Amino acid sequence: MKKLLMLGAGVLQVPAIIKAKEMGLYVGAVDYNPNAVGIKYADEFFEVSTIDEQKVYKVAEYFKPNGIMTLASDLPMRSVAYVCGKLNLPGISFETAYKTTNKAAMIKAFSKHNVEHPWFIILDEINDLHKNNNITDKITYPCICKPVDNSGSRGVVLINNLNELYDAVSYSIKYSRSGQVIIEEYLIGNEVSVEIITVDGIPNILAVTDKVTTGAPHFVEVGHSQPSKFTGNVLNSIKDLACRAVKAVGLNNSPAHVEMMITSAGPKMIELGARLGGDCITSHLIPLSTGIDMIKETIKLSLGEKPVLWRKYKKGAAIRYFNTPPGIIKKIVGIENVKKLTGIKEVRILKNIGDRVEAISSSTDRIGYVISQADTAETAIQICEKAINQVFFKIL
């Protein structure tokens, strides 16, 4: 029996653990949280941080997997790559893993390979602003500041003018593991992501996903839909940029989640991850819109097997997150009725009665979501919005 080592046993990794078991694999799950929801689905559990490369390697030495992977989480990719290099398993190089988990290294790679990107300034510490006035002179407003080594919109903030600069940089630094942050052009337009699996150096585009965010100041994603509303030359330019970006960071035999903004000057890169997309894009939307089981095919890729990536059908799929005021959840009404609506495929509440809800400043603040399938993306979105409006939260 082949073995798969899964880095992460949280709610985002559960679909991959379950899928691996359905494929007849023996699954080991690694997570720092001994109460992670995915543990019960795995054959073995190892209480280790997924970003501790040395400890993950020790686990892999003991477990002896045929493949190792993660889902919807960026930084564990360094551990994946480290283990692949040490044990000669299928996977990306550590250099590529670093470029796809460090926004400074990533945007430098884009610049080197003429991949369209925003202007950027990298700060090693906030004192850089005091040491060199030329830095502040180069900044145009509005702009974005974010940590170079975090995800889920943590530490991302909009800067409107010079008076906000220092506080914004200080805010981003709090979320930076290295203390390094990046200030970059505020891209205006429509945000999309491109879901890719590269095989033997060839990027295979499975879907282009339209996004909805909370907007300024933190830009947390609250909705996705497939297929994209963009067509023709614009869609071709999106796909071209995604493929060039993947190649610029050296991705091969790997999934990729590529994010970009469609501006008035054309598409520009935001960032990409060498992993499956989160927010149910991979686990739900891709299968619902294309019939491709992206998780299954990525598991096969991690085992050194060839994935099957042909589209079975073309439908619309969407996810929308609930947006509630901050406070304590006292009551939730309407969930069971919404589950019965035509086209609704899943309704999930991520908080419990009595839990505190915060204003949405990162993806972890979102309270729950609904997922739908229809003949078109537009109809799928309408179904989600109808469902969202029929669920009522009493929050005090």
Short mmCIF file of C-alpha atoms in Angstrom, two decimals:
data_model
loop_
_atom_site.label_atom_id
_atom_site.label_comp_id
_atom_site.label_asym_id
_atom_site.label_seq_id
_atom_site.Cartn_x
_atom_site.Cartn_y
_atom_site.Cartn_z
CA MET A 1 0.00 0.00 0.00
CA LYS A 2 1.38 3.42 -0.98
CA LYS A 3 1.76 6.06 1.71
CA LEU A 4 0.97 9.78 1.54
CA LEU A 5 2.16 12.30 4.12
CA MET A 6 -0.23 15.26 4.37
CA LEU A 7 1.07 18.48 5.91
CA GLY A 8 -1.87 19.97 7.76
CA ALA A 9 -4.96 18.32 9.23
CA GLY A 10 -7.18 21.40 9.41
CA VAL A 11 -10.49 21.98 7.67
CA LEU A 12 -8.73 22.95 4.42
CA GLN A 13 -6.77 19.68 4.31
CA VAL A 14 -9.68 17.36 5.21
CA PRO A 15 -10.87 16.92 1.58
CA ALA A 16 -7.39 15.75 0.54
CA ILE A 17 -7.05 13.33 3.46
CA ILE A 18 -10.46 11.83 2.70
CA LYS A 19 -9.69 11.63 -1.03
CA ALA A 20 -6.36 9.89 -0.37
CA LYS A 21 -8.12 7.29 1.76
CA GLU A 22 -10.70 6.75 -1.01
CA MET A 23 -7.77 6.13 -3.37
CA GLY A 24 -6.57 3.32 -1.11
CA LEU A 25 -3.59 5.19 0.34
CA TYR A 26 -2.21 4.96 3.86
CA VAL A 27 -2.26 8.55 5.13
CA GLY A 28 -0.11 10.24 7.74
CA ALA A 29 -1.22 13.72 8.87
CA VAL A 30 1.11 16.34 10.34
CA ASP A 31 -0.25 19.26 12.37
CA TYR A 32 0.80 21.29 15.42
CA ASN A 33 -2.79 21.10 16.70
CA PRO A 34 -3.58 17.80 18.48
CA ASN A 35 -7.29 18.56 18.06
CA ALA A 36 -7.20 19.25 14.31
CA VAL A 37 -10.43 18.12 12.64
CA GLY A 38 -8.67 16.01 10.01
CA ILE A 39 -6.85 13.72 12.41
CA LYS A 40 -9.74 11.29 12.67
CA TYR A 41 -9.63 10.66 8.92
CA ALA A 42 -5.90 9.80 8.79
CA ASP A 43 -4.19 6.50 9.63
CA GLU A 44 -1.42 8.12 11.68
CA PHE A 45 -0.99 11.54 13.25
CA PHE A 46 2.18 13.45 14.06
CA GLU A 47 1.98 16.49 16.34
CA VAL A 48 4.56 18.64 14.56
CA SER A 49 4.43 22.12 13.06
CA THR A 50 4.07 21.90 9.29
CA ILE A 51 6.57 24.74 8.83
CA ASP A 52 9.32 23.09 10.92
CA GLU A 53 11.34 21.61 8.08
CA GLN A 54 13.68 19.52 10.23
CA LYS A 55 10.92 17.97 12.34
CA VAL A 56 8.76 17.25 9.29
CA TYR A 57 11.80 15.55 7.73
CA LYS A 58 12.21 13.39 10.85
CA VAL A 59 8.55 12.39 10.59
CA ALA A 60 9.03 11.54 6.91
CA GLU A 61 12.13 9.47 7.68
CA TYR A 62 10.03 7.41 10.09
CA PHE A 63 6.84 7.28 7.97
CA LYS A 64 8.61 6.56 4.66
CA PRO A 65 5.97 8.10 2.35
CA ASN A 66 5.73 7.61 -1.41
CA GLY A 67 4.59 11.22 -1.65
CA ILE A 68 4.17 14.36 0.45
CA MET A 69 1.90 17.36 -0.11
CA THR A 70 -0.26 20.04 1.44
CA LEU A 71 -3.45 21.81 0.37
CA ALA A 72 -4.32 25.51 0.43
CA SER A 73 -1.41 26.50 2.68
CA ASP A 74 1.72 28.28 1.48
CA LEU A 75 4.53 28.02 4.04
CA PRO A 76 4.35 24.20 4.50
CA MET A 77 5.50 24.00 0.86
CA ARG A 78 9.03 24.67 2.10
CA SER A 79 8.80 21.57 4.29
CA VAL A 80 7.35 19.61 1.36
CA ALA A 81 10.22 20.65 -0.89
CA TYR A 82 12.83 20.00 1.82
CA VAL A 83 11.58 16.44 2.36
CA CYS A 84 11.31 15.81 -1.40
CA GLY A 85 14.94 16.85 -1.80
CA LYS A 86 16.16 14.73 1.11
CA LEU A 87 14.18 11.58 0.27
CA ASN A 88 14.15 11.94 -3.54
CA LEU A 89 10.36 12.18 -3.70
CA PRO A 90 8.40 13.83 -6.55
CA GLY A 91 8.00 17.56 -5.93
CA ILE A 92 9.34 21.06 -6.43
CA SER A 93 12.83 22.25 -5.51
CA PHE A 94 13.47 24.14 -2.29
CA GLU A 95 14.53 27.18 -4.33
CA THR A 96 11.17 27.22 -6.07
CA ALA A 97 9.37 26.66 -2.76
CA TYR A 98 11.14 29.73 -1.35
CA LYS A 99 10.24 31.87 -4.37
CA THR A 100 6.58 30.90 -4.05
CA THR A 101 6.39 31.55 -0.28
CA ASN A 102 8.38 34.77 -0.05
CA LYS A 103 6.71 37.68 -1.82
CA ALA A 104 9.98 39.59 -2.17
CA ALA A 105 11.74 36.68 -3.89
CA MET A 106 8.65 36.06 -5.99
CA ILE A 107 8.28 39.56 -7.37
CA LYS A 108 12.02 39.70 -8.08
CA ALA A 109 11.62 36.54 -10.16
CA PHE A 110 8.71 38.16 -12.02
CA SER A 111 10.85 41.22 -12.70
CA LYS A 112 13.78 39.13 -13.92
CA HIS A 113 11.60 37.21 -16.39
CA ASN A 114 9.57 40.22 -17.64
CA VAL A 115 6.35 39.03 -16.04
CA GLU A 116 3.98 41.99 -15.60
CA HIS A 117 3.83 43.05 -11.95
CA PRO A 118 3.21 46.13 -9.74
CA TRP A 119 6.03 48.47 -8.80
CA PHE A 120 7.47 47.43 -5.44
CA ILE A 121 9.76 48.43 -2.57
CA ILE A 122 11.06 45.88 -0.06
CA LEU A 123 11.70 46.97 3.53
CA ASP A 124 13.82 44.90 5.93
CA GLU A 125 12.55 46.92 8.90
CA ILE A 126 10.57 50.06 9.59
CA ASN A 127 13.79 51.97 10.22
CA ASP A 128 14.47 51.72 6.49
CA LEU A 129 11.90 54.50 6.08
CA HIS A 130 13.92 56.74 8.41
CA LYS A 131 17.32 55.83 7.01
CA ASN A 132 16.58 56.62 3.39
CA ASN A 133 14.29 59.45 2.35
CA ASN A 134 14.58 58.28 -1.24
CA ILE A 135 12.30 55.38 -0.36
CA THR A 136 9.41 57.59 0.68
CA ASP A 137 9.99 59.80 -2.35
CA LYS A 138 9.51 56.78 -4.66
CA ILE A 139 6.15 55.78 -3.17
CA THR A 140 2.95 56.86 -4.90
CA TYR A 141 -0.46 56.63 -3.24
CA PRO A 142 -2.62 54.73 -2.75
CA CYS A 143 -0.42 51.65 -2.34
CA ILE A 144 -0.45 48.30 -0.55
CA CYS A 145 1.75 47.05 2.28
CA LYS A 146 1.97 43.37 3.24
CA PRO A 147 4.34 40.92 4.95
CA VAL A 148 6.54 38.97 2.55
CA ASP A 149 5.90 35.65 4.29
CA ASN A 150 2.28 35.26 5.37
CA SER A 151 -1.03 34.39 3.71
CA GLY A 152 -4.80 34.61 4.11
CA SER A 153 -4.69 38.44 3.79
CA ARG A 154 -2.94 38.66 7.19
CA GLY A 155 -1.10 41.95 7.54
CA VAL A 156 -2.35 43.35 4.22
CA VAL A 157 -3.32 47.02 4.41
CA LEU A 158 -4.07 49.90 2.05
CA ILE A 159 -2.02 53.10 2.46
CA ASN A 160 -3.77 56.24 1.23
CA ASN A 161 -1.11 58.87 1.96
CA LEU A 162 2.22 59.58 3.64
CA ASN A 163 0.55 60.16 7.02
CA GLU A 164 -0.61 56.52 7.05
CA LEU A 165 2.68 55.03 5.87
CA TYR A 166 4.46 54.34 9.17
CA ASP A 167 1.42 52.92 10.97
CA ALA A 168 0.65 50.70 7.97
CA VAL A 169 4.19 49.34 7.77
CA SER A 170 4.16 48.69 11.52
CA TYR A 171 0.88 46.79 11.14
CA SER A 172 2.27 44.59 8.35
CA ILE A 173 5.50 43.91 10.25
CA LYS A 174 3.47 42.38 13.10
CA TYR A 175 2.39 39.63 10.69
CA SER A 176 5.80 39.09 9.09
CA ARG A 177 7.83 36.14 10.34
CA SER A 178 11.05 37.66 9.02
CA GLY A 179 10.17 41.30 9.81
CA GLN A 180 10.38 42.07 6.09
CA VAL A 181 7.48 43.73 4.26
CA ILE A 182 6.77 44.82 0.72
CA ILE A 183 5.13 48.06 -0.39
CA GLU A 184 3.68 47.86 -3.88
CA GLU A 185 1.41 49.50 -6.39
CA TYR A 186 -2.29 49.42 -5.59
CA LEU A 187 -3.72 47.63 -8.60
CA ILE A 188 -7.23 48.70 -9.63
CA GLY A 189 -9.43 46.39 -11.67
CA ASN A 190 -10.93 42.92 -11.47
CA GLU A 191 -9.09 40.22 -9.53
CA VAL A 192 -8.96 36.64 -10.81
CA SER A 193 -7.06 33.49 -9.99
CA VAL A 194 -5.89 30.80 -12.36
CA GLU A 195 -5.87 27.17 -11.24
CA ILE A 196 -3.02 25.23 -12.84
CA ILE A 197 -1.31 21.86 -12.71
CA THR A 198 2.12 21.76 -14.38
CA VAL A 199 3.21 18.41 -15.79
CA ASP A 200 6.70 17.91 -17.24
CA GLY A 201 7.14 21.66 -17.58
CA ILE A 202 3.78 22.29 -19.28
CA PRO A 203 1.21 24.41 -17.37
CA ASN A 204 -2.31 22.97 -17.72
CA ILE A 205 -4.97 25.60 -16.96
CA LEU A 206 -8.04 24.04 -15.36
CA ALA A 207 -10.05 27.18 -14.62
CA VAL A 208 -9.98 30.96 -14.30
CA THR A 209 -11.78 32.12 -11.15
CA ASP A 210 -13.41 35.53 -10.62
CA LYS A 211 -12.97 36.96 -7.11
CA VAL A 212 -14.84 39.28 -4.76
CA THR A 213 -13.04 40.86 -1.80
CA THR A 214 -13.96 43.11 1.10
CA GLY A 215 -11.96 45.85 -0.58
CA ALA A 216 -9.90 48.38 1.39
CA PRO A 217 -8.24 48.23 3.76
CA HIS A 218 -7.57 44.45 4.03
CA PHE A 219 -8.92 42.90 0.78
CA VAL A 220 -10.13 39.61 2.28
CA GLU A 221 -11.67 37.25 -0.26
CA VAL A 222 -15.42 36.73 0.29
CA GLY A 223 -16.48 35.15 -2.99
CA HIS A 224 -15.30 33.14 -6.00
CA SER A 225 -16.98 31.92 -9.19
CA GLN A 226 -16.13 29.86 -12.27
CA PRO A 227 -15.86 30.11 -15.21
CA SER A 228 -14.58 33.67 -15.43
CA LYS A 229 -16.68 36.39 -17.01
CA PHE A 230 -13.66 37.31 -19.15
CA THR A 231 -13.50 35.96 -22.69
CA GLY A 232 -11.57 36.39 -25.93
CA ASN A 233 -8.31 38.31 -25.96
CA VAL A 234 -8.56 39.28 -22.29
CA LEU A 235 -8.96 35.65 -21.24
CA ASN A 236 -6.04 34.67 -23.46
CA SER A 237 -3.86 37.37 -21.86
CA ILE A 238 -4.83 36.08 -18.39
CA LYS A 239 -3.79 32.55 -19.29
CA ASP A 240 -0.57 33.73 -20.95
CA LEU A 241 0.48 35.75 -17.90
CA ALA A 242 -0.31 32.86 -15.55
CA CYS A 243 1.81 30.44 -17.56
CA ARG A 244 4.75 32.85 -17.74
CA ALA A 245 4.52 33.55 -13.98
CA VAL A 246 4.58 29.84 -13.14
CA LYS A 247 7.63 29.32 -15.32
CA ALA A 248 9.38 32.39 -13.84
CA VAL A 249 9.50 30.82 -10.36
CA GLY A 250 10.51 27.40 -11.72
CA LEU A 251 7.33 25.44 -11.01
CA ASN A 252 7.21 21.94 -12.48
CA ASN A 253 5.08 18.89 -11.69
CA SER A 254 3.05 20.90 -9.22
CA PRO A 255 -0.30 22.58 -8.79
CA ALA A 256 -0.38 26.39 -8.80
CA HIS A 257 -2.84 29.00 -7.60
CA VAL A 258 -2.06 32.19 -9.53
CA GLU A 259 -3.60 35.54 -8.52
CA MET A 260 -3.64 38.63 -10.74
CA MET A 261 -5.48 41.89 -11.34
CA ILE A 262 -7.01 42.79 -14.70
CA THR A 263 -6.14 46.49 -14.91
CA SER A 264 -6.80 49.08 -17.61
CA ALA A 265 -3.24 48.36 -18.81
CA GLY A 266 -3.84 44.60 -18.92
CA PRO A 267 -3.28 41.79 -16.41
CA LYS A 268 -0.63 42.23 -13.70
CA MET A 269 0.51 39.60 -11.25
CA ILE A 270 -0.34 39.82 -7.55
CA GLU A 271 1.20 36.54 -6.33
CA LEU A 272 1.06 32.78 -6.74
CA GLY A 273 1.32 29.66 -4.61
CA ALA A 274 2.81 26.28 -5.52
CA ARG A 275 -0.24 24.56 -4.10
CA LEU A 276 -3.93 23.96 -4.53
CA GLY A 277 -6.20 26.98 -4.10
CA GLY A 278 -8.06 27.40 -0.84
CA ASP A 279 -11.53 28.80 -0.12
CA CYS A 280 -13.03 25.59 -1.61
CA ILE A 281 -11.80 26.58 -5.09
CA THR A 282 -9.94 23.29 -5.51
CA SER A 283 -12.08 21.00 -3.38
CA HIS A 284 -15.48 22.17 -4.65
CA LEU A 285 -15.55 24.74 -7.46
CA ILE A 286 -13.17 22.98 -9.87
CA PRO A 287 -15.06 19.65 -9.69
CA LEU A 288 -18.44 21.43 -9.90
CA SER A 289 -17.51 23.56 -12.93
CA THR A 290 -15.27 21.13 -14.86
CA GLY A 291 -15.73 17.62 -13.49
CA ILE A 292 -11.98 17.45 -12.82
CA ASP A 293 -11.05 16.09 -9.40
CA MET A 294 -8.08 18.41 -8.88
CA ILE A 295 -7.28 17.02 -5.44
CA LYS A 296 -7.13 13.44 -6.72
CA GLU A 297 -4.94 14.41 -9.67
CA THR A 298 -2.58 16.40 -7.42
CA ILE A 299 -2.26 13.42 -5.07
CA LYS A 300 -1.32 11.29 -8.07
CA LEU A 301 1.24 13.89 -9.11
CA SER A 302 2.80 13.86 -5.62
CA LEU A 303 3.20 10.08 -5.98
CA GLY A 304 4.98 10.45 -9.31
CA GLU A 305 1.94 9.36 -11.35
CA LYS A 306 0.51 11.14 -14.39
CA PRO A 307 -2.66 13.15 -13.68
CA VAL A 308 -5.74 13.04 -15.92
CA LEU A 309 -6.81 16.62 -16.63
CA TRP A 310 -9.48 16.52 -19.34
CA ARG A 311 -12.69 18.47 -18.71
CA LYS A 312 -15.85 16.36 -18.34
CA TYR A 313 -18.34 19.25 -18.63
CA LYS A 314 -18.69 23.04 -18.40
CA LYS A 315 -20.93 24.39 -15.66
CA GLY A 316 -21.03 27.38 -13.32
CA ALA A 317 -19.96 27.19 -9.69
CA ALA A 318 -19.73 29.81 -6.96
CA ILE A 319 -18.96 30.33 -3.28
CA ARG A 320 -20.03 33.29 -1.15
CA TYR A 321 -19.05 33.98 2.46
CA PHE A 322 -21.37 35.42 5.10
CA ASN A 323 -20.55 38.93 6.28
CA THR A 324 -21.79 39.77 9.78
CA PRO A 325 -21.16 42.55 12.31
CA PRO A 326 -18.75 41.85 15.19
CA GLY A 327 -20.11 40.49 18.45
CA ILE A 328 -21.24 37.26 20.11
CA ILE A 329 -23.33 34.78 18.08
CA LYS A 330 -26.62 34.26 19.93
CA LYS A 331 -28.73 32.54 17.27
CA ILE A 332 -28.57 31.29 13.66
CA VAL A 333 -31.79 30.79 11.66
CA GLY A 334 -32.43 29.43 8.17
CA ILE A 335 -29.59 26.99 7.56
CA GLU A 336 -31.73 23.90 7.01
CA ASN A 337 -34.07 25.69 4.59
CA VAL A 338 -31.16 27.07 2.59
CA LYS A 339 -29.65 23.59 2.20
CA LYS A 340 -32.82 22.58 0.32
CA LEU A 341 -32.54 25.34 -2.30
CA THR A 342 -32.01 24.11 -5.88
CA GLY A 343 -28.35 24.37 -6.82
CA ILE A 344 -26.96 24.64 -3.30
CA LYS A 345 -24.21 22.06 -2.81
CA GLU A 346 -22.91 22.97 0.63
CA VAL A 347 -23.66 25.32 3.51
CA ARG A 348 -21.07 25.54 6.27
CA ILE A 349 -20.93 27.64 9.42
CA LEU A 350 -17.41 27.91 10.82
CA LYS A 351 -18.41 29.40 14.19
CA ASN A 352 -20.64 28.15 17.01
CA ILE A 353 -23.34 29.74 19.15
CA GLY A 354 -21.52 31.69 21.83
CA ASP A 355 -18.43 32.35 19.69
CA ARG A 356 -17.22 35.87 19.15
CA VAL A 357 -17.22 37.22 15.60
CA GLU A 358 -14.70 39.87 14.59
CA ALA A 359 -14.81 42.36 11.74
CA ILE A 360 -13.24 40.68 8.69
CA SER A 361 -9.55 41.61 8.51
CA SER A 362 -8.24 38.16 7.46
CA SER A 363 -9.67 34.94 6.08
CA THR A 364 -9.84 33.41 9.58
CA ASP A 365 -12.51 35.99 10.57
CA ARG A 366 -15.07 34.67 8.07
CA ILE A 367 -18.07 33.03 9.71
CA GLY A 368 -19.15 30.57 6.99
CA TYR A 369 -20.12 30.08 3.35
CA VAL A 370 -22.52 28.65 0.78
CA ILE A 371 -21.54 26.84 -2.45
CA SER A 372 -23.70 26.39 -5.55
CA GLN A 373 -23.67 24.84 -9.02
CA ALA A 374 -25.69 25.92 -12.06
CA ASP A 375 -25.50 26.03 -15.85
CA THR A 376 -23.66 29.37 -15.73
CA ALA A 377 -21.50 31.26 -13.25
CA GLU A 378 -24.02 34.11 -13.18
CA THR A 379 -26.82 31.79 -12.07
CA ALA A 380 -24.57 30.10 -9.51
CA ILE A 381 -23.76 33.50 -8.02
CA GLN A 382 -27.45 34.41 -7.83
CA ILE A 383 -28.21 31.14 -6.02
CA CYS A 384 -25.47 31.85 -3.47
CA GLU A 385 -26.67 35.39 -2.87
CA LYS A 386 -30.25 34.18 -2.44
CA ALA A 387 -29.06 31.63 0.12
CA ILE A 388 -26.93 34.18 1.99
CA ASN A 389 -29.94 36.48 2.32
CA GLN A 390 -32.05 33.70 3.82
CA VAL A 391 -29.72 32.95 6.72
CA PHE A 392 -30.10 35.22 9.74
CA PHE A 393 -27.55 35.73 12.51
CA LYS A 394 -28.44 37.25 15.86
CA ILE A 395 -25.19 38.84 17.04
CA LEU A 396 -24.90 41.03 20.12
#
